Coordinates of C-alpha atoms and ligand atoms in Angstrom, one line a residue:
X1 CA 7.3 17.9 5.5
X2 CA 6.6 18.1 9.2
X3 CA 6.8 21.8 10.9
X4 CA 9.0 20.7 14.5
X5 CA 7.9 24.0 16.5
X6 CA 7.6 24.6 20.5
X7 CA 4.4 22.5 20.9
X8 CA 5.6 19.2 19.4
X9 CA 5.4 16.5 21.5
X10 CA 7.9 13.7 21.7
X11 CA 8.2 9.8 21.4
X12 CA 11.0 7.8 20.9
X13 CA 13.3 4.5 21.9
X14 CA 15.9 4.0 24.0
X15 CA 18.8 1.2 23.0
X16 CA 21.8 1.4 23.0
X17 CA 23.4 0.9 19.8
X18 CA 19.3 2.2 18.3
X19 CA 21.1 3.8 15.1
X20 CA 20.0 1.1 13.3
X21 CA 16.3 0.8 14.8
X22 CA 13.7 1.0 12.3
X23 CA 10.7 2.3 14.7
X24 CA 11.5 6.1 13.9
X25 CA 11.1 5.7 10.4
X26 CA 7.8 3.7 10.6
X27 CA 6.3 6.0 13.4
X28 CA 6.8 9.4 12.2
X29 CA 5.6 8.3 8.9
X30 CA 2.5 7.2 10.3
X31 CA 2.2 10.2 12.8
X32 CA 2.5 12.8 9.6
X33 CA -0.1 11.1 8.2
X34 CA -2.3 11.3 10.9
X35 CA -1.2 15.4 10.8
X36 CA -0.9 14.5 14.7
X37 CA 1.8 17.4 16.3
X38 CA 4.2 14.7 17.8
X39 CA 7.8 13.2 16.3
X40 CA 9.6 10.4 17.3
X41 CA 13.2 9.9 17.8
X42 CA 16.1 7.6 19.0
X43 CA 18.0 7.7 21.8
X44 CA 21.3 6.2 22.4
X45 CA 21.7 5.5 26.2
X46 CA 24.5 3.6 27.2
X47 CA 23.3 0.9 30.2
X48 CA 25.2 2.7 33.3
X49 CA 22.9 5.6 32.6
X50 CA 19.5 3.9 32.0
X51 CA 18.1 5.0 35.3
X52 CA 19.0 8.9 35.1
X53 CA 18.0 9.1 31.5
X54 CA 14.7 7.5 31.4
X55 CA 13.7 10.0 34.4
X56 CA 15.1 13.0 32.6
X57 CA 13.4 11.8 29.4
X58 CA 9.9 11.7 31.2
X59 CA 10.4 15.1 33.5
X60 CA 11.6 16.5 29.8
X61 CA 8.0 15.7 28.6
X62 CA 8.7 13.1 26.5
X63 CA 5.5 11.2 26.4
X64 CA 6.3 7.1 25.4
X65 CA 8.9 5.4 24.9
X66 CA 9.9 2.4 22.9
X67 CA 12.6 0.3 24.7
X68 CA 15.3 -2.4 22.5
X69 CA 18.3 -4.0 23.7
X70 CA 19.7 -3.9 25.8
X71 CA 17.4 -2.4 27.7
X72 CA 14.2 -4.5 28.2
X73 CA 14.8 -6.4 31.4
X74 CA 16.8 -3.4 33.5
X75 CA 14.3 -0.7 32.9
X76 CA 11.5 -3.0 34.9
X77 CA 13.3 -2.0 38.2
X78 CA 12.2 2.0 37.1
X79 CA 8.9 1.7 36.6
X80 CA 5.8 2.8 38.4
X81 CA 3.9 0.2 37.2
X82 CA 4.3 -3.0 34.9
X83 CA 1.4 -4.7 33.2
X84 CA 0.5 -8.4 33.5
X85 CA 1.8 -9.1 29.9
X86 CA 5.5 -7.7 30.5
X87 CA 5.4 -9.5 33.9
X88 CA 5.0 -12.6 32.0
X89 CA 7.2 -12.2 29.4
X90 CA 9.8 -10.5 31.9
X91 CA 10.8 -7.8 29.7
X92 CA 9.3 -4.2 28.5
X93 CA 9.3 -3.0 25.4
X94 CA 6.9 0.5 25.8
X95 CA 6.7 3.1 28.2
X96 CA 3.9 5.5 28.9
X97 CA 4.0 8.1 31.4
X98 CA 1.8 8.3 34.0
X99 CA 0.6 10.1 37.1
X100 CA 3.4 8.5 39.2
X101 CA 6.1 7.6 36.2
X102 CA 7.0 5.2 33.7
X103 CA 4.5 2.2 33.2
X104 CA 6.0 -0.5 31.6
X105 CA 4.3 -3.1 28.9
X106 CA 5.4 -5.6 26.0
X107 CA 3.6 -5.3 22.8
X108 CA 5.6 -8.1 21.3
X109 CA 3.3 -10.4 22.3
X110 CA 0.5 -8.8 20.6
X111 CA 2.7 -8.0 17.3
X112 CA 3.5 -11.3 17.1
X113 CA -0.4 -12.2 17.5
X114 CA -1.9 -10.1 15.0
X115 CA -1.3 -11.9 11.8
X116 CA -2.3 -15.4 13.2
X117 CA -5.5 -13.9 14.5
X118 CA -6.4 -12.7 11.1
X119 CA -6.1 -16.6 10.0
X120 CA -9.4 -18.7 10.8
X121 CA -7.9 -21.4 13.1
X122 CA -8.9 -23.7 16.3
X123 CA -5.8 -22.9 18.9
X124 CA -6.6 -25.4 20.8
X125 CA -5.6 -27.7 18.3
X126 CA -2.1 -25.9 17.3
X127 CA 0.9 -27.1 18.5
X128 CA 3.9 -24.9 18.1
X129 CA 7.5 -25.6 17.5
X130 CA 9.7 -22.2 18.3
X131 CA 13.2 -22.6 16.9
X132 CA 15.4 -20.6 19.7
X133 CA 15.4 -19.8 23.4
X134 CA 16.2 -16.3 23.1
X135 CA 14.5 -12.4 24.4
X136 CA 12.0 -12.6 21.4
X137 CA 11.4 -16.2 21.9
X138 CA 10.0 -15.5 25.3
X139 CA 7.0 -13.5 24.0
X140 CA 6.1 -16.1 21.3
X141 CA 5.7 -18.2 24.2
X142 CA 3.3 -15.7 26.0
X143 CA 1.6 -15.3 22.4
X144 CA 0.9 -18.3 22.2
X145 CA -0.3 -19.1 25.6
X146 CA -2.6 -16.3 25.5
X147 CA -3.8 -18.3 21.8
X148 CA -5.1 -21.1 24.1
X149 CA -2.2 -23.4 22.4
X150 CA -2.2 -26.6 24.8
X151 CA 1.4 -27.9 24.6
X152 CA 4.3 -25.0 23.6
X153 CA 7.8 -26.4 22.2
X154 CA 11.1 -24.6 22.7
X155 CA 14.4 -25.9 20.8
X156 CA 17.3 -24.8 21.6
X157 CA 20.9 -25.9 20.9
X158 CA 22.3 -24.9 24.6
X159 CA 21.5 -27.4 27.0
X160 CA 22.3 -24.7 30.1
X161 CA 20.3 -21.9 28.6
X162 CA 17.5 -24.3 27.3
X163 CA 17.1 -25.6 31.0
X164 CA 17.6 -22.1 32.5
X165 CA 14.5 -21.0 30.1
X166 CA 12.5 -23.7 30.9
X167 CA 12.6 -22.6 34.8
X168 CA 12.6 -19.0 33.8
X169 CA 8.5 -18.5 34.1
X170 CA 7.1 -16.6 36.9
X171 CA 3.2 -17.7 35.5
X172 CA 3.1 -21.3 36.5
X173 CA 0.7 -21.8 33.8
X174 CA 2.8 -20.8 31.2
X175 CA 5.4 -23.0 32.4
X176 CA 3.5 -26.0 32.9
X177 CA 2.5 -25.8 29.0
X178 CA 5.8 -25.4 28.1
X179 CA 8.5 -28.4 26.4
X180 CA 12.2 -27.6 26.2
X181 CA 14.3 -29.8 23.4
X182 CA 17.7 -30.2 22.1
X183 CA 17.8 -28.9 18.7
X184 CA 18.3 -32.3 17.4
X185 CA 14.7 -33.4 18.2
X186 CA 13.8 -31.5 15.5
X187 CA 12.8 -34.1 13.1
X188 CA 10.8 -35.9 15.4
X189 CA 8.5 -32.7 16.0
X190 CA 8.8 -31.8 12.3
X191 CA 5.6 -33.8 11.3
X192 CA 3.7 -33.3 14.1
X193 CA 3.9 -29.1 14.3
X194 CA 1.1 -26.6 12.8
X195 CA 3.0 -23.7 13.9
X196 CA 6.7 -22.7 13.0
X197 CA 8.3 -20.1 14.4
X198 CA 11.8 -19.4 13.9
X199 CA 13.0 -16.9 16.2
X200 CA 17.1 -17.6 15.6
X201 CA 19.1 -15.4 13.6
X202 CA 19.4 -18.0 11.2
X203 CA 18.9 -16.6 7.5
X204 CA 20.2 -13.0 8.4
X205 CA 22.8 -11.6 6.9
X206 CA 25.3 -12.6 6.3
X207 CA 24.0 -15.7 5.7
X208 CA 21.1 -15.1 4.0
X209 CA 21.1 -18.4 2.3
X210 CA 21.0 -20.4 5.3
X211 CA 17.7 -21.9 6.8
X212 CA 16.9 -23.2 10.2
X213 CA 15.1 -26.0 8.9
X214 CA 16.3 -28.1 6.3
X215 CA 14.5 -28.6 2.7
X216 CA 14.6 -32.6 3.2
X217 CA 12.6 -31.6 6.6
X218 CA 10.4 -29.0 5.5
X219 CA 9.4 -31.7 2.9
X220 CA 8.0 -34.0 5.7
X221 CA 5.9 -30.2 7.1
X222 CA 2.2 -30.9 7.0
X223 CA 0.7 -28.1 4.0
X224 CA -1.8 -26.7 6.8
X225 CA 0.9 -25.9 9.0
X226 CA 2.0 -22.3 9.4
X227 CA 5.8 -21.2 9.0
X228 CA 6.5 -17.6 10.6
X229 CA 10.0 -16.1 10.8
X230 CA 10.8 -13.3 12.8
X231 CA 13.6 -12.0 10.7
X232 CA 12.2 -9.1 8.8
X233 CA 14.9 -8.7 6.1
X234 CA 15.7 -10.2 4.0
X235 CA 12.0 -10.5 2.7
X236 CA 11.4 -13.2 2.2
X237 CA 14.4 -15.0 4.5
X238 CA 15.2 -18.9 3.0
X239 CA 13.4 -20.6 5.8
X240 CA 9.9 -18.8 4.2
X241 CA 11.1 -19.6 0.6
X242 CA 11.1 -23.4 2.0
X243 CA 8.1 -23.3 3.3
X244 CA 6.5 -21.4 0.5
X245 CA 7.7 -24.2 -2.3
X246 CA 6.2 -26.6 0.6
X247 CA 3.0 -24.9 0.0
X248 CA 2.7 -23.5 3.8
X249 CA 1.3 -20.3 4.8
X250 CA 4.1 -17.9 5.9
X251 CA 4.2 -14.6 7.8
X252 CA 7.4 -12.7 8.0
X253 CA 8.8 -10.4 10.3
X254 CA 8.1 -7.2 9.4
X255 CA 4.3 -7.8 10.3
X256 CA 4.7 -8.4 13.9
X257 CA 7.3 -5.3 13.8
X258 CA 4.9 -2.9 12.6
X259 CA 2.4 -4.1 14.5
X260 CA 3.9 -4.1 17.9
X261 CA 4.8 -0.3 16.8
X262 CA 1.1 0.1 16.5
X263 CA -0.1 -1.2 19.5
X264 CA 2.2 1.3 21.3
X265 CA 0.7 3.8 19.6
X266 CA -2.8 2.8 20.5
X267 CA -1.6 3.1 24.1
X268 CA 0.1 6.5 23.6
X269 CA -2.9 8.0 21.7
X270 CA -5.5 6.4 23.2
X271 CA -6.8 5.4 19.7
X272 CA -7.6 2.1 18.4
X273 CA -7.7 3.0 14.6
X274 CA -3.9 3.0 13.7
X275 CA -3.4 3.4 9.7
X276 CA -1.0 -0.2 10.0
X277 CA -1.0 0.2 6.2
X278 CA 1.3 3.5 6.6
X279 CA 4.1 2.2 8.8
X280 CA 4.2 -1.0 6.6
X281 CA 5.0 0.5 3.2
X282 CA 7.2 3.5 5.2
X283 CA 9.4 0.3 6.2
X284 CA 8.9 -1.1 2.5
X285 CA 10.3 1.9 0.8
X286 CA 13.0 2.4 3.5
X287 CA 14.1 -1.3 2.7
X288 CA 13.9 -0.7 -0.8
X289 CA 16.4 3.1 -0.5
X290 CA 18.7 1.3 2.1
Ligands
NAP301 P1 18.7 -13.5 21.1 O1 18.1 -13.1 22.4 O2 20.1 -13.3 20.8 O3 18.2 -15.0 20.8 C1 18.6 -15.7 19.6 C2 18.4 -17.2 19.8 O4 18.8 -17.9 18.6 C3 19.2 -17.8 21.0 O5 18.4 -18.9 21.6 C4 20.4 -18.4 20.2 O6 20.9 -19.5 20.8 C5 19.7 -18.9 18.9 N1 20.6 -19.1 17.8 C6 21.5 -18.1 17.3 N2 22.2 -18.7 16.3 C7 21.8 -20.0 16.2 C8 22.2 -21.1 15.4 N3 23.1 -20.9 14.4 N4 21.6 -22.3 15.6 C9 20.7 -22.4 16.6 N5 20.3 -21.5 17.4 C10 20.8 -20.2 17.2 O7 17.9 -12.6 19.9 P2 16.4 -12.1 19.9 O8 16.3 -10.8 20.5 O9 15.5 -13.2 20.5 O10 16.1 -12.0 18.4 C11 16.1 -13.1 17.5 C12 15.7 -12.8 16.1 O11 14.4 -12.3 16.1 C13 16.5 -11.7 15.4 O12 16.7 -12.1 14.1 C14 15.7 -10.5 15.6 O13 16.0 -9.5 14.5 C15 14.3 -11.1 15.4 N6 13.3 -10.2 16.1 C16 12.3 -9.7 15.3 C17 11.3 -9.0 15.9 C18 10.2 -8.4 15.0 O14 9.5 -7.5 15.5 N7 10.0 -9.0 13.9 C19 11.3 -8.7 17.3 C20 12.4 -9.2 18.1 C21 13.4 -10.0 17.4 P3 22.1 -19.3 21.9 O15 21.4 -18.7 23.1 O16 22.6 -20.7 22.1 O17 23.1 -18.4 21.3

């Protein structure tokens, strides 16, 4: 057990509901194993008080922050600084402070990332269908920009919000890459994607049987292609159970959450080496008690 005394140090996240987040579970486990003197906790901050509270947070000390909805776009207006990657997603999901305040990043993008980098592939020759036009489906876009992915499809089953994504992109480049669809092109893309990413709610509870592709669809899926679902419980959601029987490779949520948890660590500690392994299986068992 972890002695809290006058010299520990403080991370945390800001939501608002953040009762539910799972980032203070994974990131104290992994900073008592590292014996570092630091805890991490949530805070509940309703929007009208954003501003006032994320400047009392950092003149309290507190040293990074994790930001969740419904947070991610306002707090860009108090920042000192915002990196490239945030800019392009057009939302924040750490805070470090700096010499002149809050600087702002997204480690979504590279959350999302890590598990396809670990797979031996030519980007260049990957075409990616992302089911959903939502604030996670933006940095699955940057993601796989940043892959070197030539052409990038979006469906979504709003015409307005589909249209209003499309001309959402501040990076020309990332625009000009990008295809928006009606959800009901989706069996014409179908055969042609190598990388499925569902980033809909579609499977959750309490619906956990529900997929956003269909079997008789997931049948006509090409057995190279990849099938990712950001959904991180249940593990694993229908849409992976699909693709598994399909004989697809399939990463599910809870990597890209850990792993965006880790790369704001690396920022915070200014340490590369973060014991991944750690905040996975403190999520694990926290799945399995809960
Ligand atoms: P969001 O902003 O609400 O976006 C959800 C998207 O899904 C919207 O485009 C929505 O369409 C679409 N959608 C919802 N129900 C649908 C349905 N029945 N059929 C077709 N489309 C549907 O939510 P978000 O923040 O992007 O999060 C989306 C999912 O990703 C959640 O399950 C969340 O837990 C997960 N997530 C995981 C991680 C991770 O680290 N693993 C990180 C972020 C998010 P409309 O706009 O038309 O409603």
């Amino acid at each position: 057990m972890q002695i809290i005394t006058g010299k520990t140090q403080l991370f945390g996240v800001i939501g608002h509901p953040v009762s539910h987040s799972l980032s203070p579970v994974m990131h104290n486990a992994v900073l008592r194993h590292l014996q570092l003197d630091y805890a991490y906790a949530a805070f509940p901050i309703a929007p009208e008080n954003l501003k006032m509270a994320i400047a009392g947070l950092g003149m309290s000390g507190v040293q990074g922050l994790n930001v969740t909805i419904p947070h991610k776009q306002s707090v860009m207006s108090c920042l000192s600084s915002i990196s490239t990657v945030a800019q392009q997603v057009g939302a924040v999901n750490t805070l470090t402070m700096g010499a002149k305040g809050w600087e702002g990043t997204n480690t979504d993008v590279e959350g999302f990332m890590a598990p396809l980098l670990k797979l031996n592939r030519d980007w260049a020759q990957v075409n990616p269908v992302i089911l959903g036009n939502g604030g996670a489906a933006r940095a699955v876009v940057v993601a796989c920009y940043q892959l070197g992915c030539p052409e990038i499809v979006v469906v979504g089953r709003n015409f307005d919000k589909l249209a209003q994504f499309q001309q959402s992109w501040g990076d020309r480049r990332i625009k000009e890459r990008l295809n928006t669809l009606p959800w009901e092109a989706l069996p014409a893309l179908i055969p042609q994607a190598t990388l499925l990413v569902n980033t809909t709610p579609i499977g959750m509870a309490p619906h956990p049987h529900q997929s956003p592709v269909s079997e008789a669809l997931m049948a006509q899926v090409t057995p190279t292609v990849i099938a990712y679902d950001l959904i991180y419980t249940p593990r694993p959601t229908q849409f992976l159970k699909l693709a598994k029987r399909h004989g697809l490779k399939t990463i599910d949520g809870l990597e890209m959450l850990v792993q965006q948890g880790a790369a704001s660590l690396k920022i915070w500690l200014k340490q590369e080496d973060i014991p991944v392994k750690i905040m996975r299986q403190a999520l694990i068992d926290y799945f399995g008690q809960s």
